[in-house]
Amino acid sequence: MIRPSVDLYSDVDDIKISKEPFLYGQVVDNTGQPIRWEGRATTFADYLLKTRLKSRSNGLRIIYSVTINLVPNHLDKRAHKIHWHGSPGLP
């Protein structure tokens, strides 16, 4: 399940823009392939909506969600993306 440690809305200035998707290598599609391009992402999104869409009511509205699993070694993959940029006390 994705519970990002980066809030993609409020931390917008802290996110480094690159050609590689933020979760590339940490999420794979239903065929086991990493998702780099829009076409694969769209196909996977359609698959998720057809197979994993959940709904619940909070009394006022219906809330829809899907759960996207991370690959088993996602922490290792994420650790390779960390770069220290002049943090005090760190090499």
XYZ file of C-alpha atoms in Angstrom:
91
model
C 0.000 0.000 0.000
C 1.343 3.439 -0.846
C 1.598 5.810 2.062
C 4.083 8.331 0.699
C 6.428 10.005 3.111
C 6.451 12.971 0.738
C 3.238 14.968 0.566
C 3.066 15.580 -3.168
C 1.036 18.754 -2.654
C 2.613 20.653 0.244
C 6.204 19.514 -0.429
C 6.108 20.560 -4.073
C 9.232 22.755 -3.746
C 11.218 19.859 -2.224
C 10.522 17.365 -5.017
C 13.356 17.028 -7.505
C 12.101 16.941 -11.086
C 13.674 14.200 -13.184
C 12.866 12.127 -16.243
C 12.256 9.100 -14.036
C 8.834 8.772 -12.350
C 8.841 9.320 -8.573
C 7.920 5.700 -7.741
C 9.695 4.096 -10.706
C 10.897 0.627 -9.757
C 8.895 0.671 -6.518
C 5.562 -0.048 -8.234
C 5.047 -2.569 -11.020
C 1.949 -3.108 -13.124
C -0.234 -6.215 -13.273
C 2.248 -7.833 -15.699
C 5.186 -7.235 -13.331
C 6.711 -4.410 -15.382
C 7.901 -1.074 -13.935
C 5.828 1.923 -15.009
C 7.839 4.601 -16.792
C 5.599 5.770 -19.651
C 2.102 7.232 -19.752
C 0.662 4.407 -21.861
C 1.647 1.718 -19.345
C 0.404 3.916 -16.481
C -2.965 4.389 -18.202
C -3.339 0.662 -18.865
C -2.451 -0.132 -15.241
C -4.864 2.528 -13.949
C -7.662 0.982 -16.022
C -6.758 -2.457 -14.638
C -6.821 -1.143 -11.052
C -10.203 0.514 -11.547
C -11.662 -2.703 -12.955
C -10.171 -5.061 -10.354
C -9.380 -3.177 -7.141
C -11.780 -0.258 -6.859
C -13.232 -0.014 -3.350
C -15.879 2.353 -2.063
C -17.125 3.400 1.339
C -19.394 6.079 2.686
C -18.497 8.628 5.324
C -22.161 9.522 5.763
C -22.085 12.463 3.363
C -20.124 11.182 0.401
C -18.965 7.987 -1.209
C -15.176 7.665 -1.062
C -13.445 5.603 -3.749
C -9.938 4.169 -3.451
C -7.536 1.615 -4.860
C -4.611 -0.011 -3.089
C -1.352 -0.118 -5.021
C 1.259 -2.478 -3.632
C 4.937 -1.606 -3.588
C 7.558 -4.157 -4.623
C 9.006 -6.186 -1.709
C 12.392 -4.395 -1.816
C 10.952 -0.882 -2.252
C 12.902 0.453 0.741
C 16.200 -0.541 -0.895
C 15.137 1.046 -4.162
C 14.094 4.245 -2.374
C 17.378 4.385 -0.441
C 19.288 4.526 -3.734
C 17.393 7.696 -4.664
C 18.385 9.626 -1.534
C 21.018 12.301 -2.094
C 22.364 14.485 0.678
C 22.808 18.085 -0.472
C 24.845 20.050 2.023
C 22.942 18.915 5.102
C 24.695 20.192 8.237
C 26.742 17.528 9.993
C 26.486 15.036 7.134
C 29.271 14.162 4.703
